[in-house]
Amino acid sequence: MAISASDVKRLREETDAPMMECKVALEEAGGDFEKAKAILREKGQSAAAKRSGRSTSEGVAKFVVSADGKTAVGVVLESETDFVSNNEGFRKLVDTLANGLLNAPADAVNGDVNSVSIDGKTVAELVTEGVALFRENIQLTQAVKLESDGTIGAYNHHNGKFASAAVIGGDASNASELATEVATQAAISDTVEYLTRAEVPQDVIASEIEAETKRAINDGKPAEMAAKIAEGRVNKEFFQNKVLLERPHWKDESKSTAQFLKEMAQGTAEVTGFKRLTVGG
């Protein structure tokens, strides 16, 4: 049966598959659109299986926040090359996944996210379709959903390599602005691992003090002085590097992030959590 150009165009628009593959699928399906779609899906699954072992070192990290600021979803979709990750269709797939997961249960997003359904297709199916479309291995490597009675803000870096979200509690009238400010600070602070000093495990602190003590002794300092130097370095340098609220704020490095937010808040405000996502992280 002859396949018209309009039929090929229609299948292309409905599946995003390459024109030639649409034509071949329609020919194999005898002009039946549903059968042609099934053929394209099968070919996509086969392509995904063949490419599954390839390294994915590029991609996009993104957070989206619900209109009421109570829910956020972050995803990292990785590809083999930046040629694909910079593609408009790839960015559209990232948006589809992130926005679609906003309506999914948190335990599903934070658990077996590949089985979550978005507009009739599972996450795994959407990613597989992406593999077929972009001709590269594509993997959803991270997915997280945050929910809060407070206010959530997000920051997505323009290059797509990292993104973050932060949660603010309290009654501050500018809570949304504060949350975005904290998210921005978290995003650009690639060494940060903890929100507060109290979250840092004691064995981590002890190990750091031991390392700094040895460093001071190797610099020729007496043992007693070396211990004091080590404690000072950990209290300043280590915690500033690892604790978000003690990090010098990017707008005014003479102040910690906690101090900057306290001055900025129009009412009471407390940072209750944050999450940072990175491509390759």
mmCIF file of C-alpha atoms in Angstrom:
data_model
loop_
_atom_site.group_PDB
_atom_site.id
_atom_site.type_symbol
_atom_site.label_atom_id
_atom_site.label_comp_id
_atom_site.label_asym_id
_atom_site.label_seq_id
_atom_site.Cartn_x
_atom_site.Cartn_y
_atom_site.Cartn_z
ATOM 1 C CA MET A 1 0.000 0.000 0.000
ATOM 2 C CA ALA A 2 1.206 3.475 -0.859
ATOM 3 C CA ILE A 3 1.980 5.675 2.119
ATOM 4 C CA SER A 4 1.237 9.357 1.617
ATOM 5 C CA ALA A 5 3.503 12.165 2.762
ATOM 6 C CA SER A 6 0.670 13.506 4.920
ATOM 7 C CA ASP A 7 0.416 10.170 6.749
ATOM 8 C CA VAL A 8 4.152 10.184 7.423
ATOM 9 C CA LYS A 9 3.943 13.767 8.648
ATOM 10 C CA ARG A 10 1.056 12.912 10.970
ATOM 11 C CA LEU A 11 2.918 9.977 12.524
ATOM 12 C CA ARG A 12 6.003 12.137 12.873
ATOM 13 C CA GLU A 13 4.002 14.804 14.733
ATOM 14 C CA GLU A 14 2.424 12.221 17.042
ATOM 15 C CA THR A 15 5.617 10.327 17.887
ATOM 16 C CA ASP A 16 8.559 12.686 17.181
ATOM 17 C CA ALA A 17 10.246 9.787 15.386
ATOM 18 C CA PRO A 18 12.384 10.544 12.294
ATOM 19 C CA MET A 19 10.467 10.875 9.019
ATOM 20 C CA MET A 20 12.073 7.850 7.354
ATOM 21 C CA GLU A 21 11.372 5.614 10.354
ATOM 22 C CA CYS A 22 7.755 6.784 10.338
ATOM 23 C CA LYS A 23 7.460 5.883 6.661
ATOM 24 C CA VAL A 24 8.970 2.434 7.200
ATOM 25 C CA ALA A 25 6.749 1.786 10.240
ATOM 26 C CA LEU A 26 3.621 2.741 8.290
ATOM 27 C CA GLU A 27 4.654 0.461 5.433
ATOM 28 C CA GLU A 28 5.234 -2.432 7.842
ATOM 29 C CA ALA A 29 1.882 -1.724 9.507
ATOM 30 C CA GLY A 30 -0.007 -1.523 6.232
ATOM 31 C CA GLY A 31 -1.000 2.056 6.943
ATOM 32 C CA ASP A 32 -2.429 1.305 10.415
ATOM 33 C CA PHE A 33 -1.365 4.184 12.689
ATOM 34 C CA GLU A 34 -1.668 2.304 15.992
ATOM 35 C CA LYS A 35 0.340 -0.622 14.664
ATOM 36 C CA ALA A 36 2.930 1.809 13.307
ATOM 37 C CA LYS A 37 3.230 3.426 16.730
ATOM 38 C CA ALA A 38 3.711 -0.009 18.313
ATOM 39 C CA ILE A 39 6.453 -0.786 15.789
ATOM 40 C CA LEU A 40 8.210 2.473 16.604
ATOM 41 C CA ARG A 41 7.962 1.719 20.350
ATOM 42 C CA GLU A 42 9.494 -1.717 19.844
ATOM 43 C CA LYS A 43 12.330 -0.243 17.810
ATOM 44 C CA GLY A 44 12.829 2.379 20.491
ATOM 45 C CA GLN A 45 13.085 -0.284 23.189
ATOM 46 C CA SER A 46 15.607 -2.182 21.090
ATOM 47 C CA ALA A 47 17.655 0.973 20.551
ATOM 48 C CA ALA A 48 17.534 1.723 24.281
ATOM 49 C CA ALA A 49 18.810 -1.754 25.126
ATOM 50 C CA LYS A 50 21.712 -1.421 22.675
ATOM 51 C CA ARG A 51 22.735 1.970 24.055
ATOM 52 C CA SER A 52 22.161 1.253 27.755
ATOM 53 C CA GLY A 53 25.835 0.632 28.521
ATOM 54 C CA ARG A 54 27.068 3.916 27.124
ATOM 55 C CA SER A 55 28.315 6.580 29.518
ATOM 56 C CA THR A 56 26.058 9.571 30.207
ATOM 57 C CA SER A 57 28.163 12.513 31.345
ATOM 58 C CA GLU A 58 26.038 15.377 30.000
ATOM 59 C CA GLY A 59 22.459 16.350 30.732
ATOM 60 C CA VAL A 60 20.126 18.718 32.515
ATOM 61 C CA ALA A 61 19.230 19.169 36.187
ATOM 62 C CA LYS A 62 15.998 21.018 36.914
ATOM 63 C CA PHE A 63 13.553 21.787 39.724
ATOM 64 C CA VAL A 64 9.946 22.840 39.226
ATOM 65 C CA VAL A 65 7.736 24.231 42.001
ATOM 66 C CA SER A 66 3.951 24.069 42.263
ATOM 67 C CA ALA A 67 1.954 27.290 42.019
ATOM 68 C CA ASP A 68 1.259 27.296 45.768
ATOM 69 C CA GLY A 69 4.936 26.762 46.641
ATOM 70 C CA LYS A 70 4.181 23.658 48.700
ATOM 71 C CA THR A 71 5.598 21.023 46.362
ATOM 72 C CA ALA A 72 8.709 20.729 44.222
ATOM 73 C CA VAL A 73 10.167 18.074 41.970
ATOM 74 C CA GLY A 74 13.762 17.870 40.835
ATOM 75 C CA VAL A 75 15.086 15.646 38.063
ATOM 76 C CA VAL A 76 18.408 14.959 36.390
ATOM 77 C CA LEU A 77 18.139 13.617 32.855
ATOM 78 C CA GLU A 78 21.501 12.618 31.419
ATOM 79 C CA SER A 79 22.710 12.090 27.858
ATOM 80 C CA GLU A 80 25.952 11.108 26.175
ATOM 81 C CA THR A 81 26.716 14.502 24.615
ATOM 82 C CA ASP A 82 25.933 18.154 25.185
ATOM 83 C CA PHE A 83 24.693 18.300 21.588
ATOM 84 C CA VAL A 84 21.677 16.302 22.737
ATOM 85 C CA SER A 85 21.306 17.874 26.195
ATOM 86 C CA ASN A 86 21.164 21.319 24.574
ATOM 87 C CA ASN A 87 18.498 20.158 22.123
ATOM 88 C CA GLU A 88 15.094 21.803 22.530
ATOM 89 C CA GLY A 89 13.377 18.421 22.423
ATOM 90 C CA PHE A 90 15.578 17.110 25.228
ATOM 91 C CA ARG A 91 14.773 20.159 27.376
ATOM 92 C CA LYS A 92 11.091 19.584 26.623
ATOM 93 C CA LEU A 93 11.408 15.994 27.859
ATOM 94 C CA VAL A 94 12.994 17.268 31.085
ATOM 95 C CA ASP A 95 10.029 19.614 31.569
ATOM 96 C CA THR A 96 7.550 16.831 30.828
ATOM 97 C CA LEU A 97 9.127 14.574 33.439
ATOM 98 C CA ALA A 98 9.499 17.223 36.146
ATOM 99 C CA ASN A 99 6.040 18.745 35.739
ATOM 100 C CA GLY A 100 4.405 15.348 35.343
ATOM 101 C CA LEU A 101 5.944 14.086 38.581
ATOM 102 C CA LEU A 102 4.516 17.051 40.517
ATOM 103 C CA ASN A 103 1.211 15.176 40.558
ATOM 104 C CA ALA A 104 2.699 11.829 41.574
ATOM 105 C CA PRO A 105 2.965 10.554 45.183
ATOM 106 C CA ALA A 106 6.240 11.505 46.855
ATOM 107 C CA ASP A 107 7.072 7.903 47.790
ATOM 108 C CA ALA A 108 6.740 6.903 44.128
ATOM 109 C CA VAL A 109 8.940 9.740 42.849
ATOM 110 C CA ASN A 110 11.539 9.094 45.552
ATOM 111 C CA GLY A 111 11.275 5.339 44.998
ATOM 112 C CA ASP A 112 10.542 3.450 41.768
ATOM 113 C CA VAL A 113 10.123 6.565 39.643
ATOM 114 C CA ASN A 114 10.397 4.653 36.366
ATOM 115 C CA SER A 115 6.995 3.051 36.945
ATOM 116 C CA VAL A 116 5.208 6.371 37.558
ATOM 117 C CA SER A 117 2.670 7.207 34.856
ATOM 118 C CA ILE A 118 2.627 10.607 33.138
ATOM 119 C CA ASP A 119 -0.217 11.217 30.690
ATOM 120 C CA GLY A 120 -0.674 7.525 30.020
ATOM 121 C CA LYS A 121 3.004 6.610 29.680
ATOM 122 C CA THR A 122 5.432 5.470 32.328
ATOM 123 C CA VAL A 123 8.592 7.427 33.005
ATOM 124 C CA ALA A 124 10.564 4.476 31.644
ATOM 125 C CA GLU A 125 8.589 4.596 28.384
ATOM 126 C CA LEU A 126 9.119 8.338 28.008
ATOM 127 C CA VAL A 127 12.861 7.944 28.510
ATOM 128 C CA THR A 128 12.971 5.032 26.054
ATOM 129 C CA GLU A 129 11.214 7.182 23.468
ATOM 130 C CA GLY A 130 13.890 9.793 24.083
ATOM 131 C CA VAL A 131 16.621 7.243 23.379
ATOM 132 C CA ALA A 132 15.001 6.389 20.047
ATOM 133 C CA LEU A 133 14.519 10.041 19.160
ATOM 134 C CA PHE A 134 17.969 11.373 20.076
ATOM 135 C CA ARG A 135 20.012 8.279 19.163
ATOM 136 C CA GLU A 136 21.892 8.348 22.458
ATOM 137 C CA ASN A 137 21.716 6.620 25.796
ATOM 138 C CA ILE A 138 19.462 8.715 28.020
ATOM 139 C CA GLN A 139 18.986 8.041 31.724
ATOM 140 C CA LEU A 140 16.859 9.633 34.429
ATOM 141 C CA THR A 141 19.565 9.426 37.084
ATOM 142 C CA GLN A 142 17.911 11.415 39.875
ATOM 143 C CA ALA A 143 14.370 12.308 40.862
ATOM 144 C CA VAL A 144 13.202 13.835 44.124
ATOM 145 C CA LYS A 145 9.944 15.281 45.401
ATOM 146 C CA LEU A 146 9.764 17.779 48.268
ATOM 147 C CA GLU A 147 6.575 18.616 50.150
ATOM 148 C CA SER A 148 6.190 21.226 52.882
ATOM 149 C CA ASP A 149 3.697 23.243 54.903
ATOM 150 C CA GLY A 150 6.141 26.116 54.458
ATOM 151 C CA THR A 151 7.348 27.651 51.213
ATOM 152 C CA ILE A 152 9.613 26.066 48.611
ATOM 153 C CA GLY A 153 11.794 28.019 46.196
ATOM 154 C CA ALA A 154 14.067 26.776 43.423
ATOM 155 C CA TYR A 155 17.022 27.855 41.334
ATOM 156 C CA ASN A 156 18.037 26.344 37.990
ATOM 157 C CA HIS A 157 21.423 27.335 36.613
ATOM 158 C CA HIS A 158 21.371 28.576 33.035
ATOM 159 C CA ASN A 159 23.739 25.842 31.831
ATOM 160 C CA GLY A 160 21.490 23.125 33.251
ATOM 161 C CA LYS A 161 24.330 21.408 35.089
ATOM 162 C CA PHE A 162 22.948 21.962 38.587
ATOM 163 C CA ALA A 163 19.749 23.013 40.313
ATOM 164 C CA SER A 164 18.477 23.289 43.857
ATOM 165 C CA ALA A 165 15.419 23.810 46.018
ATOM 166 C CA ALA A 166 15.055 25.137 49.560
ATOM 167 C CA VAL A 167 12.270 25.122 52.126
ATOM 168 C CA ILE A 168 11.408 28.068 54.379
ATOM 169 C CA GLY A 169 9.186 27.902 57.447
ATOM 170 C CA GLY A 170 7.848 30.784 59.533
ATOM 171 C CA ASP A 171 5.539 33.708 58.881
ATOM 172 C CA ALA A 172 7.773 35.953 56.751
ATOM 173 C CA SER A 173 5.736 37.767 54.118
ATOM 174 C CA ASN A 174 8.608 37.381 51.657
ATOM 175 C CA ALA A 175 9.040 33.630 52.245
ATOM 176 C CA SER A 176 9.019 32.857 48.522
ATOM 177 C CA GLU A 177 11.844 35.319 47.901
ATOM 178 C CA LEU A 178 13.796 33.909 50.848
ATOM 179 C CA ALA A 179 13.370 30.336 49.621
ATOM 180 C CA THR A 180 14.652 31.286 46.177
ATOM 181 C CA GLU A 181 17.595 33.099 47.789
ATOM 182 C CA VAL A 182 18.558 30.014 49.793
ATOM 183 C CA ALA A 183 18.105 27.773 46.756
ATOM 184 C CA THR A 184 20.448 30.022 44.787
ATOM 185 C CA GLN A 185 23.058 29.886 47.546
ATOM 186 C CA ALA A 186 22.760 26.096 47.709
ATOM 187 C CA ALA A 187 23.082 25.757 43.949
ATOM 188 C CA ILE A 188 26.344 27.682 43.721
ATOM 189 C CA SER A 189 27.823 26.049 46.845
ATOM 190 C CA ASP A 190 29.086 22.787 45.411
ATOM 191 C CA THR A 191 30.936 21.721 48.583
ATOM 192 C CA VAL A 192 27.936 22.069 50.907
ATOM 193 C CA GLU A 193 26.539 18.851 52.382
ATOM 194 C CA TYR A 194 24.637 19.945 55.509
ATOM 195 C CA LEU A 195 22.079 22.585 56.426
ATOM 196 C CA THR A 196 23.303 23.257 59.980
ATOM 197 C CA ARG A 197 26.389 22.473 62.037
ATOM 198 C CA ALA A 198 24.316 20.153 64.220
ATOM 199 C CA GLU A 199 23.773 17.830 61.244
ATOM 200 C CA VAL A 200 27.488 17.140 60.765
ATOM 201 C CA PRO A 201 28.325 13.712 62.275
ATOM 202 C CA GLN A 202 30.755 13.832 65.185
ATOM 203 C CA ASP A 203 33.070 11.297 63.574
ATOM 204 C CA VAL A 204 33.359 13.548 60.512
ATOM 205 C CA ILE A 205 34.301 16.510 62.725
ATOM 206 C CA ALA A 206 36.785 14.405 64.704
ATOM 207 C CA SER A 207 38.409 13.167 61.503
ATOM 208 C CA GLU A 208 38.725 16.713 60.193
ATOM 209 C CA ILE A 209 40.261 17.953 63.462
ATOM 210 C CA GLU A 210 42.751 15.083 63.380
ATOM 211 C CA ALA A 211 43.751 15.908 59.804
ATOM 212 C CA GLU A 212 44.152 19.616 60.579
ATOM 213 C CA THR A 213 46.174 18.831 63.723
ATOM 214 C CA LYS A 214 48.605 16.719 61.697
ATOM 215 C CA ARG A 215 48.814 19.479 59.125
ATOM 216 C CA ALA A 216 49.735 22.053 61.788
ATOM 217 C CA ILE A 217 52.321 19.731 63.364
ATOM 218 C CA ASN A 218 53.838 19.126 59.931
ATOM 219 C CA ASP A 219 54.089 22.909 59.619
ATOM 220 C CA GLY A 220 56.267 22.882 62.734
ATOM 221 C CA LYS A 221 53.709 23.874 65.377
ATOM 222 C CA PRO A 222 53.876 22.407 68.925
ATOM 223 C CA ALA A 223 51.212 19.798 69.668
ATOM 224 C CA GLU A 224 49.175 22.026 72.020
ATOM 225 C CA MET A 225 49.195 24.917 69.573
ATOM 226 C CA ALA A 226 48.465 22.553 66.669
ATOM 227 C CA ALA A 227 45.294 21.359 68.409
ATOM 228 C CA LYS A 228 44.050 24.936 68.824
ATOM 229 C CA ILE A 229 44.898 25.794 65.227
ATOM 230 C CA ALA A 230 43.044 22.693 64.043
ATOM 231 C CA GLU A 231 39.958 23.588 66.057
ATOM 232 C CA GLY A 232 40.006 27.105 64.644
ATOM 233 C CA ARG A 233 40.337 25.900 61.072
ATOM 234 C CA VAL A 234 37.491 23.439 61.457
ATOM 235 C CA ASN A 235 35.239 26.011 63.113
ATOM 236 C CA LYS A 236 35.821 28.442 60.279
ATOM 237 C CA GLU A 237 36.971 26.844 57.034
ATOM 238 C CA PHE A 238 35.394 23.389 57.303
ATOM 239 C CA PHE A 239 31.961 24.511 58.469
ATOM 240 C CA GLN A 240 31.871 27.359 55.954
ATOM 241 C CA ASN A 241 32.574 24.859 53.197
ATOM 242 C CA LYS A 242 30.191 22.140 54.329
ATOM 243 C CA VAL A 243 27.299 23.887 56.128
ATOM 244 C CA LEU A 244 24.878 25.935 54.034
ATOM 245 C CA LEU A 245 23.784 28.388 56.723
ATOM 246 C CA GLU A 246 27.406 29.140 57.651
ATOM 247 C CA ARG A 247 28.463 29.679 54.061
ATOM 248 C CA PRO A 248 29.411 33.304 53.245
ATOM 249 C CA HIS A 249 26.469 34.684 51.289
ATOM 250 C CA TRP A 250 27.177 35.276 47.625
ATOM 251 C CA LYS A 251 25.727 38.800 47.713
ATOM 252 C CA ASP A 252 27.726 39.850 50.793
ATOM 253 C CA GLU A 253 30.545 37.520 51.819
ATOM 254 C CA SER A 254 31.067 39.407 55.074
ATOM 255 C CA LYS A 255 27.867 37.738 56.303
ATOM 256 C CA SER A 256 26.888 34.115 56.634
ATOM 257 C CA THR A 257 23.854 32.895 54.734
ATOM 258 C CA ALA A 258 21.967 32.688 58.045
ATOM 259 C CA GLN A 259 22.819 36.304 58.924
ATOM 260 C CA PHE A 260 21.902 37.570 55.462
ATOM 261 C CA LEU A 261 18.508 35.841 55.557
ATOM 262 C CA LYS A 262 17.756 37.092 59.062
ATOM 263 C CA GLU A 263 18.242 40.663 57.888
ATOM 264 C CA MET A 264 16.285 40.059 54.703
ATOM 265 C CA ALA A 265 13.270 38.342 56.302
ATOM 266 C CA GLN A 266 10.083 40.344 56.714
ATOM 267 C CA GLY A 267 8.925 38.349 59.723
ATOM 268 C CA THR A 268 10.153 35.059 61.164
ATOM 269 C CA ALA A 269 11.883 32.626 58.830
ATOM 270 C CA GLU A 270 13.713 29.339 59.243
ATOM 271 C CA VAL A 271 15.405 27.247 56.591
ATOM 272 C CA THR A 272 14.136 23.713 57.181
ATOM 273 C CA GLY A 273 15.713 21.896 54.264
ATOM 274 C CA PHE A 274 17.373 22.010 50.873
ATOM 275 C CA LYS A 275 18.300 19.707 48.018
ATOM 276 C CA ARG A 276 20.959 20.173 45.345
ATOM 277 C CA LEU A 277 21.063 18.142 42.140
ATOM 278 C CA THR A 278 23.945 17.956 39.677
ATOM 279 C CA VAL A 279 24.526 16.290 36.344
ATOM 280 C CA GLY A 280 26.907 13.429 37.014
ATOM 281 C CA GLY A 281 26.360 13.789 40.758
#
